[in-house]
XYZ file of C-alpha atoms in Angstrom:
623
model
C -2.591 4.800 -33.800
C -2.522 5.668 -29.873
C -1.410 8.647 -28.707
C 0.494 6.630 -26.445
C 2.494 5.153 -29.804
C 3.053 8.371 -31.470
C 4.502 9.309 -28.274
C 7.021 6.697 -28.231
C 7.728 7.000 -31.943
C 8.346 10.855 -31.392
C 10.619 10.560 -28.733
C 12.479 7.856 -30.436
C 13.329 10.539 -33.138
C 14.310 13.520 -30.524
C 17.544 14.503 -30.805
C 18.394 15.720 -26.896
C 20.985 17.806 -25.605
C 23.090 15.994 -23.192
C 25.474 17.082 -19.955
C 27.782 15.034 -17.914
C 27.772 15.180 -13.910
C 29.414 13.413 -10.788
C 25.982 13.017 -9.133
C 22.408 13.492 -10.021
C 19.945 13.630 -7.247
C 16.208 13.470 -7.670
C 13.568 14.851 -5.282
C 14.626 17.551 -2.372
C 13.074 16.362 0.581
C 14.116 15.633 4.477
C 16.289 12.632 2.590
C 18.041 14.508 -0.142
C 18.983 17.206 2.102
C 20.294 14.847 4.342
C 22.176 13.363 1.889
C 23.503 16.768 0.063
C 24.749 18.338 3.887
C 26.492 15.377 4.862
C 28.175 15.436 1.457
C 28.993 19.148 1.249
C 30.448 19.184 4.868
C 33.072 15.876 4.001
C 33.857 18.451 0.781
C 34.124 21.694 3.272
C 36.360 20.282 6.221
C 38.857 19.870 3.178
C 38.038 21.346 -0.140
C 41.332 20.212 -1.889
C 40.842 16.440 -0.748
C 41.630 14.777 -4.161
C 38.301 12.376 -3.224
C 36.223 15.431 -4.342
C 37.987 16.341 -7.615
C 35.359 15.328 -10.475
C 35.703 12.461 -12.180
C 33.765 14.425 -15.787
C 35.452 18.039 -14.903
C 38.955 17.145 -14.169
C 39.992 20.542 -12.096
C 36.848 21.443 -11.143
C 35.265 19.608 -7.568
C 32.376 17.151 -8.085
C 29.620 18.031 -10.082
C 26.343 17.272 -7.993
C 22.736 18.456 -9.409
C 19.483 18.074 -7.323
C 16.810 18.603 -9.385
C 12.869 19.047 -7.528
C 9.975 19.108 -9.086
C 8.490 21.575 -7.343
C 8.836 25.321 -8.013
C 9.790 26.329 -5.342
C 11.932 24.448 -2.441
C 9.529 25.895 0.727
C 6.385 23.894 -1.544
C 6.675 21.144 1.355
C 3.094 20.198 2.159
C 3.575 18.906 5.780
C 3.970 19.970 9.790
C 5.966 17.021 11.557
C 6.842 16.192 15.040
C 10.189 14.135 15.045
C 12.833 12.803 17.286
C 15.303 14.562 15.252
C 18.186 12.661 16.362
C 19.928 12.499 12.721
C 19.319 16.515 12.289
C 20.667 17.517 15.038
C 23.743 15.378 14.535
C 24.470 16.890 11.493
C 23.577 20.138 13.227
C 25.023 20.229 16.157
C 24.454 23.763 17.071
C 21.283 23.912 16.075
C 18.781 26.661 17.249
C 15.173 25.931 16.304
C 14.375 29.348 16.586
C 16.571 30.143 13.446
C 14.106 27.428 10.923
C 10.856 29.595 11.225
C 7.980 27.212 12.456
C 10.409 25.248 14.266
C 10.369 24.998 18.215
C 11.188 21.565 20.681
C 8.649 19.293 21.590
C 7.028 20.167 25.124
C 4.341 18.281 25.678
C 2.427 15.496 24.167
C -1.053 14.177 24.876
C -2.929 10.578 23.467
C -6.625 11.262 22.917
C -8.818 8.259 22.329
C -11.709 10.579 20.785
C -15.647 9.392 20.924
C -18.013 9.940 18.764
C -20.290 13.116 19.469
C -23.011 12.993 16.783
C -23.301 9.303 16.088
C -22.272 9.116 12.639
C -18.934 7.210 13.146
C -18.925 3.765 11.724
C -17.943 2.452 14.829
C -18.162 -1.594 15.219
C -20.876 -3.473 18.092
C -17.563 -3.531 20.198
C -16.094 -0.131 19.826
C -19.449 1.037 20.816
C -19.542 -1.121 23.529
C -16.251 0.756 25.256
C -17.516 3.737 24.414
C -20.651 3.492 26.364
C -18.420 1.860 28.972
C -16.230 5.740 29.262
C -19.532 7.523 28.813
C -20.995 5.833 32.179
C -17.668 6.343 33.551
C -16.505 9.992 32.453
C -16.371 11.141 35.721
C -14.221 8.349 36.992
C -11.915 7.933 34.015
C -11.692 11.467 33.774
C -14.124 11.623 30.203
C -13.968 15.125 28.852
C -15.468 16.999 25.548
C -15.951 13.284 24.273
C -12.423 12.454 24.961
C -10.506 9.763 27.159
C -6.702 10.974 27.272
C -4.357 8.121 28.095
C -2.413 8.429 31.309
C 1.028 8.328 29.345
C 2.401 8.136 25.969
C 3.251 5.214 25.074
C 7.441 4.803 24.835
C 7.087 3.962 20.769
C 5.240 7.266 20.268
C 6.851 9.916 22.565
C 8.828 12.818 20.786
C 9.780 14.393 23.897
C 12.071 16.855 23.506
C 12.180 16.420 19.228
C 11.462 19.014 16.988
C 8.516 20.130 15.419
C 8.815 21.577 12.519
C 7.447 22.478 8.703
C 8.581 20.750 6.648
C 8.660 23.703 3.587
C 10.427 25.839 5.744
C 12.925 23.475 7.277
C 13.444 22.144 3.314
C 14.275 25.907 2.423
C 16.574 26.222 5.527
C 18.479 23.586 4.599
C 18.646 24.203 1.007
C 20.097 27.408 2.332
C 23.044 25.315 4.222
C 23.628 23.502 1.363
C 24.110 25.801 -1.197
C 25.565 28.670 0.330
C 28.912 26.484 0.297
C 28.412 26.513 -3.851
C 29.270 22.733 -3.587
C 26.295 21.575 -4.931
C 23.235 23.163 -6.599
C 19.535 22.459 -6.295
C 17.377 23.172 -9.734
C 13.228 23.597 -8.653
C 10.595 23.542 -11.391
C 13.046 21.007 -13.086
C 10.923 17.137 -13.555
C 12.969 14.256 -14.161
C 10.738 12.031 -15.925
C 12.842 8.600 -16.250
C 16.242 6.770 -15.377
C 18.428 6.211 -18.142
C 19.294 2.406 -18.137
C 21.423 0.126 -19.581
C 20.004 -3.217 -19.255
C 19.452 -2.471 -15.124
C 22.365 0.077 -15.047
C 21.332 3.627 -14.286
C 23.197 5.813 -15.883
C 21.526 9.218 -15.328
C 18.339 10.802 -15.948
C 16.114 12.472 -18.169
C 14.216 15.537 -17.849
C 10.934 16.462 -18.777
C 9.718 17.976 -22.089
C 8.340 21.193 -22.151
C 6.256 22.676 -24.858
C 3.781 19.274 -24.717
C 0.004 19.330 -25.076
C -1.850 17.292 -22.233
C -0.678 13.968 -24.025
C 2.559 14.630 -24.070
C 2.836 15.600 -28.060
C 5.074 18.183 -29.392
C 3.289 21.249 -29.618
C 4.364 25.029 -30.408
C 8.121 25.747 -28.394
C 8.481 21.958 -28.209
C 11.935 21.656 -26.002
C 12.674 18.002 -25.342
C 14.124 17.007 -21.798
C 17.754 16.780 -21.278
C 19.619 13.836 -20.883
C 21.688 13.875 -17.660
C 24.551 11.384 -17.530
C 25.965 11.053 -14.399
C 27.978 8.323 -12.374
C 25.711 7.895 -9.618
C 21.959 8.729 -9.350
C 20.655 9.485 -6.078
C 17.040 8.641 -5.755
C 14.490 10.501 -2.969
C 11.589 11.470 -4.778
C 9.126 10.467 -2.528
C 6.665 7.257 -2.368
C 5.250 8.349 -5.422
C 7.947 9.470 -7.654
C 8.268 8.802 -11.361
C 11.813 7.438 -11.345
C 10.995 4.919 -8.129
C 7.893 3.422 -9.840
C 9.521 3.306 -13.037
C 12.781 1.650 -11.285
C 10.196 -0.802 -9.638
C 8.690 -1.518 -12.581
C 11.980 -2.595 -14.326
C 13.316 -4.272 -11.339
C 10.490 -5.397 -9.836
C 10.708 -6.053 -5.759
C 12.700 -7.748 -3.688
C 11.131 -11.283 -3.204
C 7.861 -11.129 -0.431
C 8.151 -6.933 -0.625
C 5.477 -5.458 -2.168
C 3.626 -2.244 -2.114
C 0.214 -1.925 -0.501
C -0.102 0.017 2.938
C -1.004 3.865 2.469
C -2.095 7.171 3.904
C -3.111 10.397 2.759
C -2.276 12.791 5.581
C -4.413 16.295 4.813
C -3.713 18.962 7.464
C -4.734 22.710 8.198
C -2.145 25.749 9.430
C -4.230 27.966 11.759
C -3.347 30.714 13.360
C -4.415 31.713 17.074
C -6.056 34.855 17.744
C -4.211 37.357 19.147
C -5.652 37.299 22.593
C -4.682 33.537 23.638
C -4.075 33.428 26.838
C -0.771 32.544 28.104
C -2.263 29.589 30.231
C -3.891 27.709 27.134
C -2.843 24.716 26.438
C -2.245 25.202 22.762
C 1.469 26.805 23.569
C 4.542 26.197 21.088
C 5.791 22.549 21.190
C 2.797 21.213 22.245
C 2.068 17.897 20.570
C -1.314 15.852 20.210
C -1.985 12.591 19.012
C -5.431 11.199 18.437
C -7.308 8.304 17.119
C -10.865 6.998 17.036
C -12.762 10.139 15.077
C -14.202 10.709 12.765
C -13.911 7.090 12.342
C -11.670 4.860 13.520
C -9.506 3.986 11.512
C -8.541 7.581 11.228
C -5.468 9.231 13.401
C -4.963 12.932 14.122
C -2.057 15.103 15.380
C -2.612 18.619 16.272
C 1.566 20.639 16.676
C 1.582 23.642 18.078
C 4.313 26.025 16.690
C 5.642 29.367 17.220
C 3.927 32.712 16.765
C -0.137 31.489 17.286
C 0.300 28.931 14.134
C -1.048 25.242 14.904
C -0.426 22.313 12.432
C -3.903 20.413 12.785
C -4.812 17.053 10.591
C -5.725 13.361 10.037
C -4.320 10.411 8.123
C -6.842 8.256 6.089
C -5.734 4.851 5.730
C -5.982 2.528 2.403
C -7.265 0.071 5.113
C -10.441 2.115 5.668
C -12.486 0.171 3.104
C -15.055 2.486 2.921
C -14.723 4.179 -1.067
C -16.309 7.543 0.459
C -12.469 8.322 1.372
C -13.890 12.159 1.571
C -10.685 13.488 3.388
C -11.291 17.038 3.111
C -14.799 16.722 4.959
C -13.679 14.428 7.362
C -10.824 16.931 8.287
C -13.087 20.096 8.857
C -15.527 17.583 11.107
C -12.048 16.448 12.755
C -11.686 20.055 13.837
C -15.168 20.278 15.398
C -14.230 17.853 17.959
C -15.173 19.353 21.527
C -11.755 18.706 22.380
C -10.235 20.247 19.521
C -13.029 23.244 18.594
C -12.885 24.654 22.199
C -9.223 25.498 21.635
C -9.482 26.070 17.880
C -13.235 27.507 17.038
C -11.287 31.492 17.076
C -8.412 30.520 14.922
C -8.325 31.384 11.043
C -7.307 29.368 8.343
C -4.223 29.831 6.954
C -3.463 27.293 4.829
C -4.105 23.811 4.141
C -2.070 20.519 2.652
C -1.883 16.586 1.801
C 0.293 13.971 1.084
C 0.517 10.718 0.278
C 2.358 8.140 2.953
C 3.736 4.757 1.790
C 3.391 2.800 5.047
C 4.446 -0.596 4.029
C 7.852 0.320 5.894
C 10.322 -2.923 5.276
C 7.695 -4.781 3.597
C 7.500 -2.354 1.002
C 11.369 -1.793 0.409
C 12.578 -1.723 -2.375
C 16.312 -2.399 -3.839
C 18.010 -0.134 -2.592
C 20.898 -0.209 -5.045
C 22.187 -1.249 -8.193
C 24.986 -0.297 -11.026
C 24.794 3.617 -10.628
C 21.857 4.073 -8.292
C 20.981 4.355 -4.806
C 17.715 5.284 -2.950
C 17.183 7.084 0.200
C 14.517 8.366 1.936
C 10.420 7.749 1.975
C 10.296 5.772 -1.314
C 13.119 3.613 0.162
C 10.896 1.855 3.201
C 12.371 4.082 5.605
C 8.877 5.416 7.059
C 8.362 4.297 10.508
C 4.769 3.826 11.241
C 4.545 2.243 14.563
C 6.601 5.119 15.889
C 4.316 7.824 13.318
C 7.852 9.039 12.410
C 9.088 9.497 8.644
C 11.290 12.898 8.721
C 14.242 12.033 11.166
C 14.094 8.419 9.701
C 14.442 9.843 6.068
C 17.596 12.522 7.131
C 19.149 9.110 8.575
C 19.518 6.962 5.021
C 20.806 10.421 3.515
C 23.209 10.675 5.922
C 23.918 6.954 5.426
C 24.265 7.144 1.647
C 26.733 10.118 1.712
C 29.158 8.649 4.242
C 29.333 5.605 2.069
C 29.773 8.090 -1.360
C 32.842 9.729 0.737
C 33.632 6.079 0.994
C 33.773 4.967 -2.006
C 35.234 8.519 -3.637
C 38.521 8.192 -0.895
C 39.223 4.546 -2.341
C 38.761 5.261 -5.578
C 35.674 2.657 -6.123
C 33.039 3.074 -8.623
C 29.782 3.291 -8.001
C 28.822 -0.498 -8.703
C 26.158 -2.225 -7.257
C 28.665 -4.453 -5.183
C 29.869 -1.032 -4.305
C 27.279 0.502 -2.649
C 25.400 -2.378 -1.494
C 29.161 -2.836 1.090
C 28.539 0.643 2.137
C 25.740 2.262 2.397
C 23.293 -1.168 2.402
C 25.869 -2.568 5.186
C 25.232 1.161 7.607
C 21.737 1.333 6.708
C 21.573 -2.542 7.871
C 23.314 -1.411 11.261
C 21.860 1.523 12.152
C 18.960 2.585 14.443
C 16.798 2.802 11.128
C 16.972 -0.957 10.394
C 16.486 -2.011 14.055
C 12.894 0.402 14.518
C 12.176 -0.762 11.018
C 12.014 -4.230 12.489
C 10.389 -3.383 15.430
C 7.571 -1.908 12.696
C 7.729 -4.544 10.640
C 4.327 -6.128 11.734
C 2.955 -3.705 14.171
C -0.290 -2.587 11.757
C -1.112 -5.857 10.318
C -3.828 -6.247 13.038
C -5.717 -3.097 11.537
C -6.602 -5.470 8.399
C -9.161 -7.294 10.535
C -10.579 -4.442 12.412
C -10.058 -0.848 14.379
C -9.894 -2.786 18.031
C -7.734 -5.430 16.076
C -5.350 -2.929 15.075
C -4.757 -1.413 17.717
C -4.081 -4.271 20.295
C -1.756 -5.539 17.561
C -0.041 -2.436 17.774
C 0.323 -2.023 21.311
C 1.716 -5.594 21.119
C 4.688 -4.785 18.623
C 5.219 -1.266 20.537
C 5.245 -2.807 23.949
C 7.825 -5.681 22.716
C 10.028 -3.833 20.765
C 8.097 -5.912 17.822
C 8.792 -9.718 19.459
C 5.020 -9.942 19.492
C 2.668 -8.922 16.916
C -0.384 -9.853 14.990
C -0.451 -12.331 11.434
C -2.693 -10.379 8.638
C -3.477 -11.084 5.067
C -2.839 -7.781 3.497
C -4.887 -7.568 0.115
C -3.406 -5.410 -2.540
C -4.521 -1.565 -2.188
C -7.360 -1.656 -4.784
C -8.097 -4.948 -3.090
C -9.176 -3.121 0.349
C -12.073 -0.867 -0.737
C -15.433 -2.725 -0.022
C -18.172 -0.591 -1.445
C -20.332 -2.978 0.071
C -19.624 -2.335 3.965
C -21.318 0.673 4.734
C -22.829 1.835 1.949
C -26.927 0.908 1.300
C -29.085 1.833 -1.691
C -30.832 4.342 0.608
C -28.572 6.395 1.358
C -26.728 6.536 -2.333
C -30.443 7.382 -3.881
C -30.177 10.361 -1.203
C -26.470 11.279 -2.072
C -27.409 11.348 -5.687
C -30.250 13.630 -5.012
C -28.257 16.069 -3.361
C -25.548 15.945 -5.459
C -27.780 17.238 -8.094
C -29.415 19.352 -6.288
C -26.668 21.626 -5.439
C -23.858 20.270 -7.718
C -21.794 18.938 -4.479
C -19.252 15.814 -5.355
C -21.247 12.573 -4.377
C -19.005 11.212 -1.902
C -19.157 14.680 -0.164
C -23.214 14.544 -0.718
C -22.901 10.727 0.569
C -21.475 11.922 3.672
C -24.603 14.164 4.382
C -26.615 11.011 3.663
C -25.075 9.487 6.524
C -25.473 11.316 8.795
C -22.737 13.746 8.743
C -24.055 17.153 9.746
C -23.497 19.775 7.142
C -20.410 22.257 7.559
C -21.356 25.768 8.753
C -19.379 27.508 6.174
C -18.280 30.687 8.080
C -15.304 32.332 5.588
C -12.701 31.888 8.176
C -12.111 28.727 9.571
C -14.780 26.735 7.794
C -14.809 27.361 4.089
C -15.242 24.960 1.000
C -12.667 22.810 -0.694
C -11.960 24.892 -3.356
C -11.928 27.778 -1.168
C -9.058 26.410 1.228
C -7.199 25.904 -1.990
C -6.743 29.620 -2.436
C -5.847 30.510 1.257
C -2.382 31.104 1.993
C -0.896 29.584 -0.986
C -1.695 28.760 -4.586
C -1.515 25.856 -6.995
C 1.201 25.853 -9.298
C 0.854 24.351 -12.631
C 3.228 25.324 -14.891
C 2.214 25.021 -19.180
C 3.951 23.282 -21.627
C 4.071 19.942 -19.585
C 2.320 16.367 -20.334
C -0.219 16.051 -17.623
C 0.900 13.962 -14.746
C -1.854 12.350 -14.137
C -3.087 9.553 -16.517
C -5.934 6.644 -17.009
C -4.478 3.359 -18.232
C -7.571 1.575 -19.123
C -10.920 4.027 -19.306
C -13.440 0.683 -19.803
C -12.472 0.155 -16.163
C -13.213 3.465 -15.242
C -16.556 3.757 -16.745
C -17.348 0.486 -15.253
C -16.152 1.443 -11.792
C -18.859 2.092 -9.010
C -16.252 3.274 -6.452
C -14.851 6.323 -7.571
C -12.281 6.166 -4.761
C -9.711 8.574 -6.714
C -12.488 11.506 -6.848
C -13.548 10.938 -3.471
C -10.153 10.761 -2.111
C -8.199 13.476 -4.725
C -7.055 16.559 -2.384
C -7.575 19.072 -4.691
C -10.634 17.794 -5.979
C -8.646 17.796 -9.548
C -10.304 14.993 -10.652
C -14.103 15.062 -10.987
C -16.804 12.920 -12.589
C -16.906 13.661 -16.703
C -19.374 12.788 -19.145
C -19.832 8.920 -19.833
C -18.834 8.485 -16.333
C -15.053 8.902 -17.100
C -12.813 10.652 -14.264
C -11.489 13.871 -16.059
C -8.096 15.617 -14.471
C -7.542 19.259 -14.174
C -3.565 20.156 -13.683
C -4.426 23.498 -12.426
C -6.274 21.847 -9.622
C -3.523 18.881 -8.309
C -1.032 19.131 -5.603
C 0.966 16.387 -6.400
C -0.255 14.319 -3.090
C -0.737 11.261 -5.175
C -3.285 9.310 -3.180
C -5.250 9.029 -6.629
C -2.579 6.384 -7.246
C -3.659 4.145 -4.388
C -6.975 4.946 -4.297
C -8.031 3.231 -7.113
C -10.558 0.076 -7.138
C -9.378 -1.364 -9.920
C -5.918 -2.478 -11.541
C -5.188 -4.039 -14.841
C -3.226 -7.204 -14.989
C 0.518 -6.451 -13.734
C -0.030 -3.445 -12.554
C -0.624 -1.444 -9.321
C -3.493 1.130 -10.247
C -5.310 2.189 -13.471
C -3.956 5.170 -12.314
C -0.049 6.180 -13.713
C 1.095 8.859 -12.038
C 4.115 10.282 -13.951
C 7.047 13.365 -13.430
C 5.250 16.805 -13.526
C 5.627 20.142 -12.601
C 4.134 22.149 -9.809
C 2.151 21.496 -6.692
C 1.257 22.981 -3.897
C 2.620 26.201 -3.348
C 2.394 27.268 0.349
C 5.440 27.998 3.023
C 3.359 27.130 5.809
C 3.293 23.951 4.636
């Protein structure tokens, strides 16, 4: 018998505890607190409004849970620049100088970034311009290897937005929200799956502690709780366990589907104290870049207060190339002359990834049903023609609430019908939808190449998305090619080195290439594992199944790619013996671009990779 089936059969038996609520949110992010201080202000401008009596706890007002998986609510793992239109209208006072990290957009540059060391996989054209801006630096202004566009485009400016940390600006609202003692936020606390009835959410379950690795009861066995409540408000994130699970039951909306990612890895530095006050690098300054280390791979550098500087790439699922080594390409990133004369004196302070769904409307998902609502990322609300996710994600919160208010004042339940007349019909209205649409098609170009890409971009930015480019977009595990760049040459050498000094392959393939080795120097430049020590820790709390899980292992002894070791943040997955991935928990942040990154996928299914609830992460408040 599987340890899969003894599972089941176990937790058929469990006899749970069980506690009734008004509302049960999952996931505290930009979304969820949205959501929770748009909900606690309707409650606050009149606390004995009859609308906000609970319906379980006649007497008492509504009884609203958040639970986050995380331990701790500043365990955000990203710096953002956003608009921050929807914050600051539910903010109106706001002082960014009160969220720490937090200051107003400046400035912002666009840096088309050349190669310097020719080791870019850079197509016949791309090299082509390049040589074109070389013979012409001094013309087209060329400088450190970089062309910087004579505006920002409209689509990407953030002009006087916010940029922010997303940890701290989490904790600074969980602050708002419950110092009113409205509603309460519970970290450390999984949720790993709706309860249904038939499609009918009816609450949630939480996660079993006292587990082995497989999920078995083992000594100070406490099974999860079983949280019924009368509306479940889901934001946990593009790769939470009650979204997939809900998409797995529901499926998608017809043509919707999910297969456009990024993993966005970043560094916090801090300036040395002797910056001048006429460098460039002064809080609210905003970079965007694109074209290094390889093409298909976008940067940002934010600049916020006190000497700290948010500095990172995204790594598309559209880069075929398996050797998705994001933690290299990051530290080369940084050696950019145009970065590494402004940043070669700063020290690492911390470091961070996550995972970006970037299928925007094409990747929606239903957005309600009986007793269940979704907000946020894992709701398509990511706008990636724009680069803008946060202010987007605040927005459906916002959205959702009003409608709850709604619904509570007229005395409606919380049907599908229900919801899908309120907060469906705003969301469908609002500024959200119409950007959404403008976003729609903007990246399909990218499928057929970098220069591709990014005419078809500029097309559906220009237009306000009335002209873009047609793509076939192949499923994720559908897009890696190990055949494009790689030769047997230069895999013989990886393997060598890989043995030689016990290096991952993909990081040893790298080398192969090309790539010049990283001068480790113990402040700025330091090893993978090393970063993963600075300035915060990994949490990984016992007593909890692991999170991360193999479907089928014949497929992964079979597979040449290895994408999920190559691309895994924390390098918590490594090669094991009979060439099977094995997965440390002590080691994963919870980014969850092993769940893309896979080559292969068994019938019906996304990934051989299930990525289920868990506890812990990333802890860092820098992040």
């Amino acid at each position: 018998m599987s340890v899969a089936v003894q599972t089941q059969e176990a937790d058929a038996a469990v006899e749970r505890q069980t506690m009734e609520i008004d509302i049960a949110c999952v996931g505290f992010g930009p979304a969820m607190g949205g959501f929770l201080t748009t909900l606690t202000n309707a409650w606050g401008e009149n606390p004995a409004d009859p609308a906000f009596e609970s319906r379980v706890a006649p007497g008492l007002p509504l009884q609203v849970l958040c639970y986050e998986r995380a331990d701790d609510l500043a365990s955000g793992v990203s710096g953002v620049v956003t608009r921050g239109k929807a914050i600051r209208a539910s903010f109106p006072s706001l002082v960014p100088a009160e969220i720490p990290m937090a200051t107003e957009v400046q400035r912002e540059r666009v840096l088309y970034l050349l190669d310097p060391i020719g080791a870019s996989r850079r197509s016949a054209t791309l090299r082509l311009g390049d040589a074109v801006l070389r013979s012409a630096c001094s013309l087209l202004g060329v400088k450190d290897h970089a062309f910087e566009l004579p505006w920002t485009p409209a689509f990407l400016q953030k002009h006087g937005g916010l940029v922010l940390s997303i940890g701290q600006f989490n904790q600074w609202v969980a602050s708002q929200v419950m110092a009113s003692g409205f509603a309460q936020i519970w970290p450390g606390t999984p949720v790993a799956a709706p309860l249904l009835e038939g499609c009918a959410v009816k609450g949630v379950r939480l996660a079993d502690q006292g587990v082995d690795k497989q999920g078995v009861p083992a000594d100070g066995f406490m099974p999860g709780m079983d949280v019924h409540a009368l509306l479940t408000v889901l934001g946990d994130g593009p790769v939470g366990a009650l979204g997939q699970q809900l998409d797995e039951r529901l499926g998608l909306p017809a043509g919707h589907a999910h297969r456009e990612w990024a993993l966005g890895m970043k560094f916090v530095l801090e300036l040395p104290p002797h910056t001048p006050e006429d460098s460039p690098l002064q809080p609210g300054t905003v970079w965007h870049t694109f074209g290094y280390p390889e093409p298909e791979i976008f940067g940002f550098l934010y600049v916020h207060p006190d000497r700290l500087v948010s500095v990172g790439i995204f790594v598309p699922s559209w880069m075929s190339d398996p050797a998705r080594t994001a933690y290299r390409y990051l530290q080369h990133y940084i050696q950019h002359p145009a970065l590494w004369r402004h940043l070669k004196e700063t020290t690492l302070r911390s470091w961070g990834a996550k995972s970006l769904e970037e299928s925007g409307l094409r990747g929606e998902p239903f957005l309600t049903g009986d007793g269940f609502a979704r907000i946020g990322e894992g709701s398509g609300s990511t706008n990636m023609l724009t680069g803008s996710g946060v202010d987007e994600a605040w927005s459906t919160g916002v959205q959702l609430s009003e409608a709850v208010v709604e619904l509570l004042r007229t005395g409606k339940p919380f049907t599908h019908e229900n919801l899908a007349a309120t907060y469906e019909a705003r969301r469908r209205s609002s500024e959200v939808q119409r950007r959404a649409s403008e976003a729609q098609n903007a990246r399909n170009g990218f499928h057929g190449g970098v220069v591709r890409g990014l005419i078809g971009m500029a097309l559906a930015g220009l237009t306000g998305g009335r002209l873009s480019l047609g793509a076939h977009i192949p499923p994720t595990d559908k897009q890696i090619h190990p055949g494009n760049t790689t030769d047997d040459l230069s895999q013989q050498a990886a393997a060598m080195l890989a043995m030689d000094d016990g290096r991952p392959l993909h990081d040893a393939l790298m080398s192969a290439r090309g790539w010049p080795e990283i001068p480790f120097d113990g402040r700025l430049l330091v090893s993978h594992q090393d970063a993963l020590l600075l300035g915060g820790k990994v949490q990984a709390m016992p007593g909890f199944a692991d999170h991360v899980v193999f479907r089928d292992t014949g497929l992964c002894i079979s597979c040449n790619e290895k994408t999920c070791i190559a691309m895994c943040s924390g390098q918590a997955i490594t090669l094991g013996p009979d060439s099977l991935p094995a997965f440390e928990r002590e080691k994963c942040i919870h980014c969850g671009a092993c769940l893309w990154n896979c080559a292969h996928a068994p019938a019906g299914t996304q990934s051989n990779i299930q990525f289920r609830a868990g506890s812990g992460g990333l802890h860092s408040a820098e992040n």
